[in-house]
Short mmCIF file of C-alpha atoms in Angstrom, two decimals:
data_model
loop_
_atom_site.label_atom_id
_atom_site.label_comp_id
_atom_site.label_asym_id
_atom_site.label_seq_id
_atom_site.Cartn_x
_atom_site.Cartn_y
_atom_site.Cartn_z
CA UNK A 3 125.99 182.86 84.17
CA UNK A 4 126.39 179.63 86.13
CA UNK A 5 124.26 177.64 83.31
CA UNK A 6 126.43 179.28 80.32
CA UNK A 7 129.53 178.78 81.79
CA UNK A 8 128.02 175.11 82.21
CA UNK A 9 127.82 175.04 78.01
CA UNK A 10 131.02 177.07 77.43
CA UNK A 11 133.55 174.38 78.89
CA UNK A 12 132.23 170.87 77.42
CA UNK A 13 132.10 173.04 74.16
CA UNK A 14 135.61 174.19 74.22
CA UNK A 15 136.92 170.78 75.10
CA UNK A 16 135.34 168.80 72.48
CA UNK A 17 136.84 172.14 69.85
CA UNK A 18 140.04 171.14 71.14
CA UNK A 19 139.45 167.34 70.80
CA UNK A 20 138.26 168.37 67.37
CA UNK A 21 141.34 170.04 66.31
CA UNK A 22 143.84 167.67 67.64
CA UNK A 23 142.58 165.20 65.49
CA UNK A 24 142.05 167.09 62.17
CA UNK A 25 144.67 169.68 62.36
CA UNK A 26 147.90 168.11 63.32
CA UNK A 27 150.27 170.14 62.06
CA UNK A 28 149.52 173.32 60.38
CA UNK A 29 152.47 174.77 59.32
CA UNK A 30 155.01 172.95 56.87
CA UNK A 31 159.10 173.62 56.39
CA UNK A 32 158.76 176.90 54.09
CA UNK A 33 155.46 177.83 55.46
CA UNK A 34 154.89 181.60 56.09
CA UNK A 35 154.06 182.54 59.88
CA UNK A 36 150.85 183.67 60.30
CA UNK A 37 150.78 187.66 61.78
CA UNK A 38 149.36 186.25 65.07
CA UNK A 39 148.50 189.46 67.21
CA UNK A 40 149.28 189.28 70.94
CA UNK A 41 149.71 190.89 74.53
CA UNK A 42 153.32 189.88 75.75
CA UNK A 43 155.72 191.53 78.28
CA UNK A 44 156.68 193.67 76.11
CA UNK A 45 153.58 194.89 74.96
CA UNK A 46 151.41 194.67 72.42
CA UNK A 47 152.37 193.61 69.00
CA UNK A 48 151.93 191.41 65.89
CA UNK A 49 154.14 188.29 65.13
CA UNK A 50 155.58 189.96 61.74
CA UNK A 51 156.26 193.11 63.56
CA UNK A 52 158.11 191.50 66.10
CA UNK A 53 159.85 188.95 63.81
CA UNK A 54 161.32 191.68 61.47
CA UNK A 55 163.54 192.75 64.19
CA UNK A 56 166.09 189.82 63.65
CA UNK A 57 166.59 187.44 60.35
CA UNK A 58 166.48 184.89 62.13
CA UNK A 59 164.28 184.38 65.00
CA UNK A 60 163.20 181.10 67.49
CA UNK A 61 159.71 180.89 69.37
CA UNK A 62 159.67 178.27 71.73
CA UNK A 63 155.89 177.25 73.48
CA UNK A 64 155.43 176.28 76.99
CA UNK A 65 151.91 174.39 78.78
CA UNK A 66 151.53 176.78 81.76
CA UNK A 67 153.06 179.53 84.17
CA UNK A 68 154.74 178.10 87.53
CA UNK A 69 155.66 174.97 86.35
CA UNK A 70 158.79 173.43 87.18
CA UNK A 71 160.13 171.84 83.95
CA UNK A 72 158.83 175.55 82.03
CA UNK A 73 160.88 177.47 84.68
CA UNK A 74 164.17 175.91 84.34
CA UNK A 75 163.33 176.45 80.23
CA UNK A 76 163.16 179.87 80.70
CA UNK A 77 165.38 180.26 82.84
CA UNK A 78 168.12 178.34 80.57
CA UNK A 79 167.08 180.73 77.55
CA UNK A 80 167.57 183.83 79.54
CA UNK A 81 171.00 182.24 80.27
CA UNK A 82 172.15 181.52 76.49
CA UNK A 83 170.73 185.07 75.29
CA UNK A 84 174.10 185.76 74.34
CA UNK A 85 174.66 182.76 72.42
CA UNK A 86 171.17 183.78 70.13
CA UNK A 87 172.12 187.54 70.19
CA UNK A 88 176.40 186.09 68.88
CA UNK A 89 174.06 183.98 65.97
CA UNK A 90 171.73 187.17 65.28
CA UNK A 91 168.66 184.94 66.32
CA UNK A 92 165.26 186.60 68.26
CA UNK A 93 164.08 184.63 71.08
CA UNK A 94 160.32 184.85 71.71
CA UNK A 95 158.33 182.29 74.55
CA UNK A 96 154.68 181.63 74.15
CA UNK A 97 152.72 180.52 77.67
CA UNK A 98 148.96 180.11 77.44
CA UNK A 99 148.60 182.72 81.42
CA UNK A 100 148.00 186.18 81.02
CA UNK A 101 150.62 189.25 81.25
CA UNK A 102 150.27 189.93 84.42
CA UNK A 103 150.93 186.47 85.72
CA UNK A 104 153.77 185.91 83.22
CA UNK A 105 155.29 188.92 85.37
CA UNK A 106 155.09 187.35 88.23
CA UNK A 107 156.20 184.46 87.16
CA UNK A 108 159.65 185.58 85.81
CA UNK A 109 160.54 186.71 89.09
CA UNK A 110 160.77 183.27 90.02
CA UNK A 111 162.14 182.48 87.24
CA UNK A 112 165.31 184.89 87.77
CA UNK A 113 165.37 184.17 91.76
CA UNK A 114 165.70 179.90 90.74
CA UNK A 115 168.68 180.89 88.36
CA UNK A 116 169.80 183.75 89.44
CA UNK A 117 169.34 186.42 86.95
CA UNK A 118 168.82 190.54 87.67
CA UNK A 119 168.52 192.72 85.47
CA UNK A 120 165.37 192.82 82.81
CA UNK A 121 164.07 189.86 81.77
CA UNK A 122 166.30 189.26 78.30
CA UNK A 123 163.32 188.28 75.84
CA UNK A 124 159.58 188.96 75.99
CA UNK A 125 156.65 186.23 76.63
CA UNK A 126 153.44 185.97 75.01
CA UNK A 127 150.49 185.67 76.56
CA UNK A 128 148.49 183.35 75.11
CA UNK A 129 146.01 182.76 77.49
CA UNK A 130 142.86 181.59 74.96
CA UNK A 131 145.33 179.36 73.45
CA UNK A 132 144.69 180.65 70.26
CA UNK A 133 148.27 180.87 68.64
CA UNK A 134 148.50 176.86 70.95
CA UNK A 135 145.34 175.69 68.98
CA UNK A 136 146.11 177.39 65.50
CA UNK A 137 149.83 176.03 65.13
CA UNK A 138 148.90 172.57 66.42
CA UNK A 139 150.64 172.74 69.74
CA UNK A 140 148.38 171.07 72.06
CA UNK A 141 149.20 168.02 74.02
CA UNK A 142 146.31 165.46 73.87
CA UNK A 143 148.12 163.35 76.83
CA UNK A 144 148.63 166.12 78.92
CA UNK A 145 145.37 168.08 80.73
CA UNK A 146 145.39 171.19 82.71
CA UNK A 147 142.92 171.20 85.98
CA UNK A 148 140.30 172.09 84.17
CA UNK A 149 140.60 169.08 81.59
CA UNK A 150 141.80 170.82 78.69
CA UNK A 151 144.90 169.62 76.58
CA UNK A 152 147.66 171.74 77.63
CA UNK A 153 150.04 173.66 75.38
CA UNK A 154 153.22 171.05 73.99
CA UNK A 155 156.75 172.54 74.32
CA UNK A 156 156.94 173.46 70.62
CA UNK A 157 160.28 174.77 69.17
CA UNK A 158 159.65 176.79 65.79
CA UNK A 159 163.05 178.17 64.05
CA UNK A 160 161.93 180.76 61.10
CA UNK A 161 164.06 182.75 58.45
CA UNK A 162 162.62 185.71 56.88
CA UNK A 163 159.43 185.15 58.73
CA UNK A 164 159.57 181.65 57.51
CA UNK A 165 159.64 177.86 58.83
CA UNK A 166 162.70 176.20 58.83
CA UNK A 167 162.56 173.93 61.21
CA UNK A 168 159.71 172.40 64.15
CA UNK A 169 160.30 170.37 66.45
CA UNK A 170 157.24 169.57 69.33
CA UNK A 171 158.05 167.84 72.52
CA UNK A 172 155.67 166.51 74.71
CA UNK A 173 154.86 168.49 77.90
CA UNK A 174 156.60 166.37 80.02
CA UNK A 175 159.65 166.58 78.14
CA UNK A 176 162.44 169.38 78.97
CA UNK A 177 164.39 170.68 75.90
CA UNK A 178 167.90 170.81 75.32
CA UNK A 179 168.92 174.61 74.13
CA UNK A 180 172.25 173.57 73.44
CA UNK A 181 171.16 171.29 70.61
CA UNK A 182 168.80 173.90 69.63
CA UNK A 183 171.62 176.07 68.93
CA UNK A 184 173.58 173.38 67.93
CA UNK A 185 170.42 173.49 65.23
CA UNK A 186 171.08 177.15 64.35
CA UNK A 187 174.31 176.84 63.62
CA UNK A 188 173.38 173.97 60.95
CA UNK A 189 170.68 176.30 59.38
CA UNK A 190 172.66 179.22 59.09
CA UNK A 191 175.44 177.45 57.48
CA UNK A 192 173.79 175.12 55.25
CA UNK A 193 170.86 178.39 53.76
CA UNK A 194 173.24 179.73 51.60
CA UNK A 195 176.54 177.21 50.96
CA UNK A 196 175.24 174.08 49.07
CA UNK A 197 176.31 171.94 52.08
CA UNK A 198 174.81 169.88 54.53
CA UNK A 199 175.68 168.89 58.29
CA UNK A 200 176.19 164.99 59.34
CA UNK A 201 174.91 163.58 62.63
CA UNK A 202 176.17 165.01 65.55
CA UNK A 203 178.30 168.16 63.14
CA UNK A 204 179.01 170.78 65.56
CA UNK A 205 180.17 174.19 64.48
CA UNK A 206 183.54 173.76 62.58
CA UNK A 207 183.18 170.30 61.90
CA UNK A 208 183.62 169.14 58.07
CA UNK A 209 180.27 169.23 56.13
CA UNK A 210 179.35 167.22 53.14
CA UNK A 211 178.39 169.17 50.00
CA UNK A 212 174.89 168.61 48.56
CA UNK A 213 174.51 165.63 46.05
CA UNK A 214 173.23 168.00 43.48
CA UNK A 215 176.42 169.70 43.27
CA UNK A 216 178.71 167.81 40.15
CA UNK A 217 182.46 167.39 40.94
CA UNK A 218 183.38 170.41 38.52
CA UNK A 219 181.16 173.10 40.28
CA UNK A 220 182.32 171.37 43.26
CA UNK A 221 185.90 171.84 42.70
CA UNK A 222 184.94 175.86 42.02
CA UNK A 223 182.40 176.32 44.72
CA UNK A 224 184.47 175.19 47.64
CA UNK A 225 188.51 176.42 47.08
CA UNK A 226 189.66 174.07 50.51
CA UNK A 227 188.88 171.43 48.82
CA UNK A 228 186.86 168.32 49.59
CA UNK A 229 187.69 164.41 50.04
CA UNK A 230 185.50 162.03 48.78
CA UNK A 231 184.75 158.30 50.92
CA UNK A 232 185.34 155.21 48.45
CA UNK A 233 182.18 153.38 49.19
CA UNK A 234 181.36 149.89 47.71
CA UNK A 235 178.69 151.42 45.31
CA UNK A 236 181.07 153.69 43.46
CA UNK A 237 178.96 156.64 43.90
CA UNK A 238 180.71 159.45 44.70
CA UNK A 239 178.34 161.25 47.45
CA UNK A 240 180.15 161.08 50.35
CA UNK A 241 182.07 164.70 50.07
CA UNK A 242 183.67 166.36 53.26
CA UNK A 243 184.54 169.69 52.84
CA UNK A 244 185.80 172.54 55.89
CA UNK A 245 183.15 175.21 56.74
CA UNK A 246 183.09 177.32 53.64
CA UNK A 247 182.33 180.29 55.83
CA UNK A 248 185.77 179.73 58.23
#
């Protein structure tokens, strides 16, 4: 046992070195999840199955149980759970420890913030870092203590089971879940309305209607109307128009 386990580890790290370098992202905007199966605290289930509970749905990774930058993530998540359930959006964490230690761990988690109750969203356990390794979410920089790449902080947004947008932070790196549903709100205005969001648009702001639009289907599409910016070019592209949905 001593002499296999000896072969096992140097084999799995250079697999991991291996795929960092050749598979750096695998999914792509539009990209289909794959129906990952899993153990989580909610029990056992496939990604589809879980996934067709909500439209919309976020899964957000994390490197490791009882870690402090993971716990205030959760934590904060558990906290906006109202926010996702008032946009109709699943929540779903990913930590590469096993069930029974992501158990334990919550308890923290709700004593550091707070919480009682039931833990508002399941976690998946993810402890062979198989979902970490096939989705590209490792973190060459970052090692556990046993010298393997540790999972990034990965942020995956999916409609109808697929991609819209990914966004992968390094471990180190806390993320900010009001800009994430800052994020949602964007997608879920612009899937439908022929519009997109400027920098910093927050919910209600003017948007600007897609360039592939022409003025007369404009003029029918959107009944508030729209102003146009002059702009030294003479192209009219610059079209701000209220939330079509208000």
């Amino acid at each position: 046992a001593p002499h296999a386990q000896t072969l096992t580890t140097p084999f799995f790290l250079l697999l991991c070195q291996v795929t960092l370098k050749t598979a750096k992202m695998p999914l792509n905007l539009g990209d289909t999840i794959p129906d990952f199966k899993f153990k989580s605290t909610a029990g056992d289930m496939s990604m589809h199955e879980w996934l067709a509970k909500s439209e919309w749905n976020i899964i957000f990774s994390h490197p490791a149980d009882y870690t402090p930058v993971c716990t205030t993530e959760l934590g904060r998540v558990a906290e906006l759970i109202p926010e996702f359930q008032a946009r109709k959006t699943g929540v779903i964490g990913v930590s590469c420890d096993p069930v029974d230690k992501h158990l334990g761990w919550i308890k923290d988690i709700q004593a550091f913030k707070k919480l009682s109750g039931d833990f508002p969203y399941p976690l998946i356990a993810d402890d062979k870092k198989e979902m970490a390794v096939a989705l590209g979410m490792l973190d060459p920089d970052e090692k556990d203590n046993t010298g393997m790449p540790v999972t990034a902080r990965a942020v995956y947004i999916l409609y109808q089971k697929k991609v819209k947008l990914l966004i992968l932070y390094p471990a180190t790196t806390g993320r900010n879940f009001d800009e994430i549903l800052r994020i949602i709100d964007s997608l879920q205005l612009t899937v439908n309305n022929s519009v997109a969001t400027p920098a910093d648009w927050k919910k209600g702001d003017k948007c600007f209607i897609l360039p592939s639009v022409s003025s007369e289907d404009a003029t029918a599409k959107f009944p508030k109307g729209f102003e146009t910016s002059q702009v030294p070019s003479g192209k009219a592209y610059l079209r701000l128009t209220p939330d079509p949905r208000d």
